[in-house]
Amino acid sequence: MDIRITHSQVKKEKYTDESTLGFGRFFTDHMFEVTYTKDKGWHNAEILPYHRLSLDPASSVLHYAQEFFEGMKAYRTDDNQILLFRAKDNCARLNRSAQRICMPEIDIDFNYKAIKTLVDIERDWVPSSEGSSLYLRPTMIANDETLGVKAASNYLYYIICSPSGAYYKDGLSPINIKVEDKYVRAVRGGTGEAKTGGNYAASIKAGDEAVKLGFSQVLWLDGEEMKYVEEVGAMNMMFLIDNKLVTAKLNGSILPGITRDSVLTLARDMGITVEERKIAVEELVDAGKSGRLTEAFGTGTAAVISPVGMLAYKNEQVIINNRKIGELSMNLYNTLTGIQRGRIKDKFGWITVV
Ligand SMILES: *Cc1c(COP(=O)(O)O)cnc(C)c1O
């Protein structure tokens, strides 16, 4: 399928100070769009000026949340090349979300071409300061104009781009998290492993209550026994216990993070033992008390590595590494961001030049 390109006649005014970008607040001049109907399949692929969508109030996505999204970044190197990081893996995961939410898949190579073409057109929008990037948000929505509860026959897939600043303005700093013992994010047989909006809607209340208590995020436990650690906020979660890097096994309720996979790959490459298994929260508390839990961090595209300095479970508080960033966390952060910015040689085939 060819992509028709219509260049925007008016260019948005660019920020002058990259440190004020924040996350997801500004959008570039263009977007990608392609339409699906039952009769024609995917058709009408376009890159066109960024614009508002016009949806019927009955549009199915607005009622039953049949939608999913992706998140990835384009980075600027010191010599002004634009790099994508594992973007094809995002395209593959997008199709797995599509299957779970009963939506049409998109050919991976075509999707990848759309992403690259859009980023190429918007390359001037890729910021350059430390920790910044062009965040890409591919999104698919169901768009039947009827209130019937069923898989829709009409879909829209689009990609928007948002220049985003460093996640940590003042450098990496460990966060306090609350082990959530009331609400759950995902359950067996649910949609936990799909990147779908419904999971986020269902998680907002817990996050909101935790923030009111002074925490940054919640650590989710499994939905059946509320005993095993799953994720932290919208990140995967890792622990260094007895010098082994331990993370929850992908069990259907955990989002298979690309950062998670990258960190596990890097750790193995560094000679660190990696364990993907069930982690009981009691084990963490014990390991914390006996000094065997030496580092903890979340992983995700937005923050890359988010060190955890304290976790609170019921009446217990576990302080990790004196609330300082651990050596492995720092090393993984520097290595991964170094590869993403083209400063460290990529021996894993993760980088493509746009
Ligand atoms: C997106 C996401 C992650 C992180 O995935 P990455 O591919 O590493 O960005 C983890 N958990 C949830 C719930 C997510 O939505």
mmCIF file of C-alpha atoms and ligand atoms in Angstrom:
data_model
loop_
_atom_site.group_PDB
_atom_site.id
_atom_site.type_symbol
_atom_site.label_atom_id
_atom_site.label_comp_id
_atom_site.label_asym_id
_atom_site.label_seq_id
_atom_site.Cartn_x
_atom_site.Cartn_y
_atom_site.Cartn_z
ATOM 1 C CA MET A 1 0.000 0.000 0.000
ATOM 2 C CA ASP A 2 1.348 3.421 -0.941
ATOM 3 C CA ILE A 3 1.267 6.280 1.511
ATOM 4 C CA ARG A 4 -0.099 9.562 0.132
ATOM 5 C CA ILE A 5 1.712 12.552 1.570
ATOM 6 C CA THR A 6 0.190 16.001 2.004
ATOM 7 C CA HIS A 7 2.573 18.492 3.547
ATOM 8 C CA SER A 8 1.248 20.955 6.051
ATOM 9 C CA GLN A 9 1.078 24.525 4.747
ATOM 10 C CA VAL A 10 1.374 26.063 8.164
ATOM 11 C CA LYS A 11 4.204 25.016 10.422
ATOM 12 C CA LYS A 12 3.584 25.041 14.141
ATOM 13 C CA GLU A 13 5.778 27.276 16.163
ATOM 14 C CA LYS A 14 8.602 25.304 17.730
ATOM 15 C CA TYR A 15 9.517 25.480 21.390
ATOM 16 C CA THR A 16 12.689 27.361 22.085
ATOM 17 C CA ASP A 17 13.536 25.727 25.392
ATOM 18 C CA GLU A 18 13.637 21.927 25.293
ATOM 19 C CA SER A 19 13.662 21.748 29.073
ATOM 20 C CA THR A 20 10.003 22.838 29.111
ATOM 21 C CA LEU A 21 8.786 20.052 26.808
ATOM 22 C CA GLY A 22 7.557 17.619 29.449
ATOM 23 C CA PHE A 23 5.803 14.513 28.160
ATOM 24 C CA GLY A 24 3.054 14.324 25.542
ATOM 25 C CA ARG A 25 2.057 17.984 25.565
ATOM 26 C CA PHE A 26 3.221 19.104 22.130
ATOM 27 C CA PHE A 27 2.513 17.480 18.793
ATOM 28 C CA THR A 28 4.217 17.813 15.452
ATOM 29 C CA ASP A 29 2.901 19.128 12.120
ATOM 30 C CA HIS A 30 1.831 15.805 10.599
ATOM 31 C CA MET A 31 0.208 12.506 11.458
ATOM 32 C CA PHE A 32 -0.260 9.166 9.756
ATOM 33 C CA GLU A 33 -3.726 7.720 9.183
ATOM 34 C CA VAL A 34 -5.138 4.592 7.576
ATOM 35 C CA THR A 35 -8.720 3.338 7.498
ATOM 36 C CA TYR A 36 -10.136 -0.160 7.802
ATOM 37 C CA THR A 37 -13.505 -1.352 6.606
ATOM 38 C CA LYS A 38 -14.718 -4.925 6.466
ATOM 39 C CA ASP A 39 -15.138 -4.731 2.664
ATOM 40 C CA LYS A 40 -11.882 -3.041 1.738
ATOM 41 C CA GLY A 41 -9.543 -4.014 4.571
ATOM 42 C CA TRP A 42 -6.869 -1.388 5.273
ATOM 43 C CA HIS A 43 -6.915 1.384 2.676
ATOM 44 C CA ASN A 44 -6.311 5.118 2.213
ATOM 45 C CA ALA A 45 -2.938 5.394 3.932
ATOM 46 C CA GLU A 46 -1.947 9.030 4.346
ATOM 47 C CA ILE A 47 0.467 11.342 6.055
ATOM 48 C CA LEU A 48 -1.309 14.640 6.384
ATOM 49 C CA PRO A 49 -1.410 17.736 8.577
ATOM 50 C CA TYR A 50 -2.099 17.001 12.265
ATOM 51 C CA HIS A 51 -5.801 17.454 12.787
ATOM 52 C CA ARG A 52 -8.707 16.712 15.084
ATOM 53 C CA LEU A 53 -10.733 13.584 14.488
ATOM 54 C CA SER A 54 -14.391 13.758 13.704
ATOM 55 C CA LEU A 55 -16.254 10.893 15.371
ATOM 56 C CA ASP A 56 -19.924 10.111 15.679
ATOM 57 C CA PRO A 57 -21.007 10.288 19.350
ATOM 58 C CA ALA A 58 -22.017 6.633 18.996
ATOM 59 C CA SER A 59 -18.534 5.634 17.809
ATOM 60 C CA SER A 60 -17.773 2.298 19.449
ATOM 61 C CA VAL A 61 -14.391 3.262 20.904
ATOM 62 C CA LEU A 62 -16.070 5.945 23.025
ATOM 63 C CA HIS A 63 -18.384 3.440 24.691
ATOM 64 C CA TYR A 64 -16.702 0.068 24.851
ATOM 65 C CA ALA A 65 -13.030 1.065 24.695
ATOM 66 C CA GLN A 66 -12.191 -1.178 21.766
ATOM 67 C CA GLU A 67 -8.777 0.366 21.212
ATOM 68 C CA PHE A 68 -5.095 -0.127 21.851
ATOM 69 C CA PHE A 69 -1.908 1.856 21.443
ATOM 70 C CA GLU A 70 1.854 1.659 21.309
ATOM 71 C CA GLY A 71 4.682 3.833 22.553
ATOM 72 C CA MET A 72 8.183 4.157 21.134
ATOM 73 C CA LYS A 73 10.768 6.827 20.564
ATOM 74 C CA ALA A 74 12.992 8.337 17.876
ATOM 75 C CA TYR A 75 16.311 9.734 19.090
ATOM 76 C CA ARG A 76 18.785 12.271 17.718
ATOM 77 C CA THR A 77 22.447 11.318 17.744
ATOM 78 C CA ASP A 78 25.293 13.761 18.367
ATOM 79 C CA ASP A 79 25.923 13.892 14.601
ATOM 80 C CA ASN A 80 22.239 14.520 13.841
ATOM 81 C CA GLN A 81 21.187 11.125 12.638
ATOM 82 C CA ILE A 82 17.692 10.040 13.669
ATOM 83 C CA LEU A 83 17.460 6.557 15.183
ATOM 84 C CA LEU A 84 14.555 4.261 15.944
ATOM 85 C CA PHE A 85 14.879 1.695 18.734
ATOM 86 C CA ARG A 86 13.312 -1.767 18.204
ATOM 87 C CA ALA A 87 10.367 -0.213 16.329
ATOM 88 C CA LYS A 88 9.557 -3.499 14.560
ATOM 89 C CA ASP A 89 9.093 -5.114 17.954
ATOM 90 C CA ASN A 90 6.480 -2.473 18.718
ATOM 91 C CA CYS A 91 4.755 -3.302 15.405
ATOM 92 C CA ALA A 92 4.705 -6.990 16.371
ATOM 93 C CA ARG A 93 3.349 -6.254 19.859
ATOM 94 C CA LEU A 94 0.702 -4.009 18.317
ATOM 95 C CA ASN A 95 -0.599 -7.021 16.395
ATOM 96 C CA ARG A 96 -0.721 -9.094 19.577
ATOM 97 C CA SER A 97 -2.811 -6.361 21.226
ATOM 98 C CA ALA A 98 -4.992 -6.321 18.093
ATOM 99 C CA GLN A 99 -5.685 -10.041 18.397
ATOM 100 C CA ARG A 100 -6.639 -9.763 22.061
ATOM 101 C CA ILE A 101 -8.962 -6.778 21.551
ATOM 102 C CA CYS A 102 -10.472 -8.349 18.409
ATOM 103 C CA MET A 103 -9.157 -5.703 16.030
ATOM 104 C CA PRO A 104 -7.498 -6.071 12.604
ATOM 105 C CA GLU A 105 -3.737 -6.574 12.438
ATOM 106 C CA ILE A 106 -1.444 -4.389 10.346
ATOM 107 C CA ASP A 107 1.319 -5.790 8.194
ATOM 108 C CA ILE A 108 4.503 -5.260 10.215
ATOM 109 C CA ASP A 109 6.620 -4.073 7.288
ATOM 110 C CA PHE A 110 3.932 -1.654 6.154
ATOM 111 C CA ASN A 111 3.501 -0.270 9.655
ATOM 112 C CA TYR A 112 7.245 0.087 9.998
ATOM 113 C CA LYS A 113 7.377 1.962 6.691
ATOM 114 C CA ALA A 114 4.633 4.307 7.909
ATOM 115 C CA ILE A 115 6.547 5.014 11.134
ATOM 116 C CA LYS A 116 9.822 5.648 9.316
ATOM 117 C CA THR A 117 8.229 7.865 6.678
ATOM 118 C CA LEU A 118 6.441 9.945 9.302
ATOM 119 C CA VAL A 119 9.562 10.333 11.451
ATOM 120 C CA ASP A 120 11.561 11.308 8.377
ATOM 121 C CA ILE A 121 9.056 14.083 7.568
ATOM 122 C CA GLU A 122 9.130 15.242 11.203
ATOM 123 C CA ARG A 123 12.874 14.838 11.726
ATOM 124 C CA ASP A 124 13.369 18.513 12.608
ATOM 125 C CA TRP A 125 11.041 17.911 15.552
ATOM 126 C CA VAL A 126 13.331 15.348 17.196
ATOM 127 C CA PRO A 127 14.835 17.201 20.161
ATOM 128 C CA SER A 128 18.522 16.941 20.971
ATOM 129 C CA SER A 129 19.003 17.697 24.657
ATOM 130 C CA GLU A 130 20.019 14.968 27.099
ATOM 131 C CA GLY A 131 17.188 12.521 27.769
ATOM 132 C CA SER A 132 14.847 14.003 25.141
ATOM 133 C CA SER A 133 13.257 12.216 22.187
ATOM 134 C CA LEU A 134 10.378 12.237 19.740
ATOM 135 C CA TYR A 135 7.739 10.027 21.358
ATOM 136 C CA LEU A 136 5.547 8.154 18.869
ATOM 137 C CA ARG A 137 2.028 7.104 19.730
ATOM 138 C CA PRO A 138 0.477 4.626 17.276
ATOM 139 C CA THR A 139 -3.203 4.141 18.146
ATOM 140 C CA MET A 140 -6.036 2.040 16.764
ATOM 141 C CA ILE A 141 -9.688 2.767 17.516
ATOM 142 C CA ALA A 142 -12.950 1.023 16.672
ATOM 143 C CA ASN A 143 -15.271 3.332 14.799
ATOM 144 C CA ASP A 144 -18.674 1.740 14.167
ATOM 145 C CA GLU A 145 -21.492 4.208 14.554
ATOM 146 C CA THR A 146 -23.745 1.941 16.551
ATOM 147 C CA LEU A 147 -24.194 0.977 20.189
ATOM 148 C CA GLY A 148 -24.183 -2.774 19.649
ATOM 149 C CA VAL A 149 -21.639 -4.578 21.810
ATOM 150 C CA LYS A 150 -19.491 -6.558 19.379
ATOM 151 C CA ALA A 151 -16.238 -6.335 17.481
ATOM 152 C CA ALA A 152 -16.552 -3.345 15.144
ATOM 153 C CA SER A 153 -16.288 -3.492 11.353
ATOM 154 C CA ASN A 154 -14.636 -0.083 10.964
ATOM 155 C CA TYR A 155 -11.325 1.036 12.396
ATOM 156 C CA LEU A 156 -8.936 3.918 12.272
ATOM 157 C CA TYR A 157 -5.223 3.555 12.862
ATOM 158 C CA TYR A 158 -3.108 6.665 13.310
ATOM 159 C CA ILE A 159 0.306 7.717 14.549
ATOM 160 C CA ILE A 160 1.036 11.021 16.257
ATOM 161 C CA CYS A 161 4.427 12.330 17.372
ATOM 162 C CA SER A 162 5.229 14.292 20.496
ATOM 163 C CA PRO A 163 8.613 15.874 21.197
ATOM 164 C CA SER A 164 9.296 15.005 24.803
ATOM 165 C CA GLY A 165 11.820 16.177 27.350
ATOM 166 C CA ALA A 166 13.961 14.226 29.791
ATOM 167 C CA TYR A 167 11.791 12.096 32.075
ATOM 168 C CA TYR A 168 13.945 13.093 35.013
ATOM 169 C CA LYS A 169 14.682 16.785 34.903
ATOM 170 C CA ASP A 170 17.234 16.592 37.694
ATOM 171 C CA GLY A 171 18.687 13.231 36.762
ATOM 172 C CA LEU A 172 17.577 9.766 37.904
ATOM 173 C CA SER A 173 16.116 9.835 41.390
ATOM 174 C CA PRO A 174 14.628 6.868 43.269
ATOM 175 C CA ILE A 175 10.879 6.903 43.848
ATOM 176 C CA ASN A 176 8.690 5.639 46.697
ATOM 177 C CA ILE A 177 6.105 3.071 45.749
ATOM 178 C CA LYS A 178 3.116 1.568 47.483
ATOM 179 C CA VAL A 179 2.421 -2.130 47.129
ATOM 180 C CA GLU A 180 -1.239 -2.048 46.147
ATOM 181 C CA ASP A 181 -3.249 -4.383 48.360
ATOM 182 C CA LYS A 182 -6.781 -3.282 47.474
ATOM 183 C CA TYR A 183 -7.063 -2.792 43.719
ATOM 184 C CA VAL A 184 -5.719 -4.978 40.903
ATOM 185 C CA ARG A 185 -4.674 -4.053 37.371
ATOM 186 C CA ALA A 186 -5.150 -7.350 35.587
ATOM 187 C CA VAL A 187 -6.533 -10.815 36.168
ATOM 188 C CA ARG A 188 -6.060 -14.256 34.699
ATOM 189 C CA GLY A 189 -7.761 -14.357 31.318
ATOM 190 C CA GLY A 190 -8.092 -10.559 31.237
ATOM 191 C CA THR A 191 -6.359 -7.993 29.046
ATOM 192 C CA GLY A 192 -3.226 -7.328 31.121
ATOM 193 C CA GLU A 193 -0.827 -8.260 28.342
ATOM 194 C CA ALA A 194 -2.501 -5.986 25.756
ATOM 195 C CA LYS A 195 -1.592 -2.289 25.584
ATOM 196 C CA THR A 196 -5.181 -1.202 25.759
ATOM 197 C CA GLY A 197 -6.732 1.910 27.258
ATOM 198 C CA GLY A 198 -9.135 -0.018 29.472
ATOM 199 C CA ASN A 199 -6.242 -1.264 31.577
ATOM 200 C CA TYR A 200 -5.221 2.320 32.196
ATOM 201 C CA ALA A 201 -8.730 3.524 33.034
ATOM 202 C CA ALA A 202 -8.972 0.711 35.581
ATOM 203 C CA SER A 203 -5.649 1.645 37.179
ATOM 204 C CA ILE A 204 -6.113 5.383 37.682
ATOM 205 C CA LYS A 205 -7.893 5.169 41.044
ATOM 206 C CA ALA A 206 -5.125 3.181 42.726
ATOM 207 C CA GLY A 207 -2.476 5.569 41.388
ATOM 208 C CA ASP A 208 -4.496 8.549 42.515
ATOM 209 C CA GLU A 209 -4.892 7.234 46.073
ATOM 210 C CA ALA A 210 -1.192 6.337 46.268
ATOM 211 C CA VAL A 211 -0.181 9.855 45.167
ATOM 212 C CA LYS A 212 -2.412 11.327 47.890
ATOM 213 C CA LEU A 213 -0.441 9.244 50.401
ATOM 214 C CA GLY A 214 2.837 10.613 49.059
ATOM 215 C CA PHE A 215 3.889 7.766 46.764
ATOM 216 C CA SER A 216 4.827 8.094 43.097
ATOM 217 C CA GLN A 217 3.428 4.808 41.829
ATOM 218 C CA VAL A 218 1.792 1.567 42.872
ATOM 219 C CA LEU A 219 3.339 -1.860 42.680
ATOM 220 C CA TRP A 220 0.660 -4.169 41.325
ATOM 221 C CA LEU A 221 0.136 -7.630 42.719
ATOM 222 C CA ASP A 222 -1.477 -10.509 40.882
ATOM 223 C CA GLY A 223 -5.259 -10.398 40.661
ATOM 224 C CA GLU A 224 -5.984 -13.817 42.132
ATOM 225 C CA GLU A 225 -4.063 -14.094 45.389
ATOM 226 C CA MET A 226 -2.670 -10.547 45.674
ATOM 227 C CA LYS A 227 0.581 -12.167 46.582
ATOM 228 C CA TYR A 228 2.913 -11.972 43.604
ATOM 229 C CA VAL A 229 4.486 -8.850 42.127
ATOM 230 C CA GLU A 230 3.426 -7.958 38.575
ATOM 231 C CA GLU A 231 4.222 -4.390 37.432
ATOM 232 C CA VAL A 232 4.830 -0.909 38.765
ATOM 233 C CA GLY A 233 2.481 1.776 37.414
ATOM 234 C CA ALA A 234 2.866 1.329 33.654
ATOM 235 C CA MET A 235 6.320 -0.201 33.847
ATOM 236 C CA ASN A 236 7.730 -3.675 34.298
ATOM 237 C CA MET A 237 9.490 -4.253 37.603
ATOM 238 C CA MET A 238 12.904 -5.736 38.370
ATOM 239 C CA PHE A 239 14.765 -6.589 41.568
ATOM 240 C CA LEU A 240 18.363 -7.411 42.316
ATOM 241 C CA ILE A 241 18.222 -10.150 44.956
ATOM 242 C CA ASP A 242 21.395 -12.025 45.902
ATOM 243 C CA ASN A 243 23.000 -10.431 42.845
ATOM 244 C CA LYS A 244 20.445 -12.042 40.540
ATOM 245 C CA LEU A 245 18.164 -9.886 38.424
ATOM 246 C CA VAL A 246 14.640 -11.088 39.118
ATOM 247 C CA THR A 247 11.460 -10.090 37.289
ATOM 248 C CA ALA A 248 7.938 -11.454 37.001
ATOM 249 C CA LYS A 249 7.462 -14.068 34.321
ATOM 250 C CA LEU A 250 5.175 -13.120 31.431
ATOM 251 C CA ASN A 251 2.007 -14.896 32.471
ATOM 252 C CA GLY A 252 -0.715 -13.217 30.421
ATOM 253 C CA SER A 253 -1.489 -10.423 32.864
ATOM 254 C CA ILE A 254 1.836 -8.602 32.471
ATOM 255 C CA LEU A 255 2.610 -6.266 29.587
ATOM 256 C CA PRO A 256 5.603 -7.655 27.688
ATOM 257 C CA GLY A 257 7.752 -4.522 27.756
ATOM 258 C CA ILE A 258 10.374 -3.982 25.090
ATOM 259 C CA THR A 259 12.512 -2.185 27.679
ATOM 260 C CA ARG A 260 12.044 -5.221 29.945
ATOM 261 C CA ASP A 261 13.345 -7.502 27.225
ATOM 262 C CA SER A 262 16.226 -5.121 26.403
ATOM 263 C CA VAL A 263 17.271 -4.893 30.067
ATOM 264 C CA LEU A 264 17.180 -8.683 30.501
ATOM 265 C CA THR A 265 19.257 -9.087 27.335
ATOM 266 C CA LEU A 266 21.821 -6.508 28.498
ATOM 267 C CA ALA A 267 22.012 -8.037 31.978
ATOM 268 C CA ARG A 268 22.624 -11.523 30.567
ATOM 269 C CA ASP A 269 25.262 -10.020 28.297
ATOM 270 C CA MET A 270 26.935 -8.478 31.371
ATOM 271 C CA GLY A 271 27.122 -11.942 32.898
ATOM 272 C CA ILE A 272 24.352 -11.367 35.428
ATOM 273 C CA THR A 273 22.030 -14.236 36.295
ATOM 274 C CA VAL A 274 18.473 -13.439 35.246
ATOM 275 C CA GLU A 275 15.373 -15.086 36.683
ATOM 276 C CA GLU A 276 11.882 -14.732 35.241
ATOM 277 C CA ARG A 277 9.605 -16.193 37.887
ATOM 278 C CA LYS A 278 6.913 -15.542 40.452
ATOM 279 C CA ILE A 279 8.062 -13.092 43.134
ATOM 280 C CA ALA A 280 6.015 -13.121 46.332
ATOM 281 C CA VAL A 281 5.799 -9.713 47.977
ATOM 282 C CA GLU A 282 6.719 -11.419 51.291
ATOM 283 C CA GLU A 283 9.944 -12.591 49.676
ATOM 284 C CA LEU A 284 10.751 -8.979 48.821
ATOM 285 C CA VAL A 285 10.055 -7.764 52.329
ATOM 286 C CA ASP A 286 12.264 -10.534 53.775
ATOM 287 C CA ALA A 287 15.023 -9.914 51.240
ATOM 288 C CA GLY A 288 14.804 -6.215 52.035
ATOM 289 C CA LYS A 289 15.107 -6.787 55.789
ATOM 290 C CA SER A 290 18.052 -9.151 55.449
ATOM 291 C CA GLY A 291 19.885 -6.863 53.039
ATOM 292 C CA ARG A 292 19.675 -9.264 50.094
ATOM 293 C CA LEU A 293 17.442 -6.948 48.056
ATOM 294 C CA THR A 294 20.010 -4.439 46.851
ATOM 295 C CA GLU A 295 18.301 -2.727 43.889
ATOM 296 C CA ALA A 296 14.804 -2.297 42.474
ATOM 297 C CA PHE A 297 13.670 -0.441 39.371
ATOM 298 C CA GLY A 298 10.873 -0.114 36.853
ATOM 299 C CA THR A 299 11.478 -0.362 33.101
ATOM 300 C CA GLY A 300 9.551 1.309 30.288
ATOM 301 C CA THR A 301 10.005 3.399 27.164
ATOM 302 C CA ALA A 302 9.170 6.691 28.893
ATOM 303 C CA ALA A 303 11.600 6.547 31.845
ATOM 304 C CA VAL A 304 13.844 3.716 30.559
ATOM 305 C CA ILE A 305 14.918 2.845 34.135
ATOM 306 C CA SER A 306 13.082 4.167 37.169
ATOM 307 C CA PRO A 307 14.909 3.298 40.420
ATOM 308 C CA VAL A 308 12.835 2.552 43.489
ATOM 309 C CA GLY A 309 14.166 3.786 46.836
ATOM 310 C CA MET A 310 11.398 2.565 49.100
ATOM 311 C CA LEU A 311 8.463 0.245 48.910
ATOM 312 C CA ALA A 312 5.678 0.162 51.435
ATOM 313 C CA TYR A 313 3.585 -2.959 51.997
ATOM 314 C CA LYS A 314 0.823 -2.756 54.604
ATOM 315 C CA ASN A 315 2.708 -1.676 57.745
ATOM 316 C CA GLU A 316 6.159 -2.487 56.480
ATOM 317 C CA GLN A 317 8.622 -0.183 54.764
ATOM 318 C CA VAL A 318 11.523 -1.534 52.778
ATOM 319 C CA ILE A 319 14.299 0.961 52.082
ATOM 320 C CA ILE A 320 16.400 -0.063 49.111
ATOM 321 C CA ASN A 321 20.078 0.837 48.757
ATOM 322 C CA ASN A 322 19.665 3.750 51.189
ATOM 323 C CA ARG A 323 17.343 5.375 48.634
ATOM 324 C CA LYS A 324 20.265 5.801 46.246
ATOM 325 C CA ILE A 325 20.540 4.594 42.664
ATOM 326 C CA GLY A 326 22.184 1.200 42.480
ATOM 327 C CA GLU A 327 25.221 0.438 40.404
ATOM 328 C CA LEU A 328 23.426 -2.004 38.108
ATOM 329 C CA SER A 329 20.456 0.373 37.614
ATOM 330 C CA MET A 330 22.818 3.171 36.623
ATOM 331 C CA ASN A 331 24.864 0.906 34.390
ATOM 332 C CA LEU A 332 21.771 -0.430 32.591
ATOM 333 C CA TYR A 333 20.394 3.083 32.183
ATOM 334 C CA ASN A 334 23.661 4.378 30.718
ATOM 335 C CA THR A 335 24.067 1.397 28.400
ATOM 336 C CA LEU A 336 20.523 1.412 27.090
ATOM 337 C CA THR A 337 20.291 5.167 26.589
ATOM 338 C CA GLY A 338 23.803 5.072 25.077
ATOM 339 C CA ILE A 339 22.655 2.550 22.466
ATOM 340 C CA GLN A 340 19.476 4.542 21.825
ATOM 341 C CA ARG A 341 21.440 7.744 21.230
ATOM 342 C CA GLY A 342 24.043 6.001 19.056
ATOM 343 C CA ARG A 343 26.864 6.584 21.555
ATOM 344 C CA ILE A 344 27.368 2.907 22.352
ATOM 345 C CA LYS A 345 27.745 0.302 19.621
ATOM 346 C CA ASP A 346 24.544 -1.689 19.129
ATOM 347 C CA LYS A 347 25.491 -5.332 18.888
ATOM 348 C CA PHE A 348 21.912 -6.552 19.201
ATOM 349 C CA GLY A 349 20.451 -5.125 15.975
ATOM 350 C CA TRP A 350 18.063 -2.837 17.885
ATOM 351 C CA ILE A 351 18.791 0.424 16.075
ATOM 352 C CA THR A 352 17.702 1.607 12.625
ATOM 353 C CA VAL A 353 18.671 4.886 11.012
ATOM 354 C CA VAL A 354 15.762 6.890 9.564
HETATM 355 C C1 LIG B 1 3.925 0.167 27.831
HETATM 356 C C2 LIG B 1 3.890 -0.553 29.128
HETATM 357 C C3 LIG B 1 5.051 -1.091 29.726
HETATM 358 C C4 LIG B 1 6.436 -0.855 29.184
HETATM 359 O O1 LIG B 1 6.627 -1.353 27.898
HETATM 360 P P1 LIG B 1 7.841 -0.781 27.025
HETATM 361 O O2 LIG B 1 7.709 -1.506 25.727
HETATM 362 O O3 LIG B 1 9.076 -1.127 27.739
HETATM 363 O O4 LIG B 1 7.634 0.687 26.913
HETATM 364 C C5 LIG B 1 4.908 -1.808 30.899
HETATM 365 N N1 LIG B 1 3.703 -1.971 31.487
HETATM 366 C C6 LIG B 1 2.579 -1.462 30.960
HETATM 367 C C7 LIG B 1 1.283 -1.684 31.654
HETATM 368 C C8 LIG B 1 2.633 -0.737 29.764
HETATM 369 O O5 LIG B 1 1.518 -0.223 29.252
#
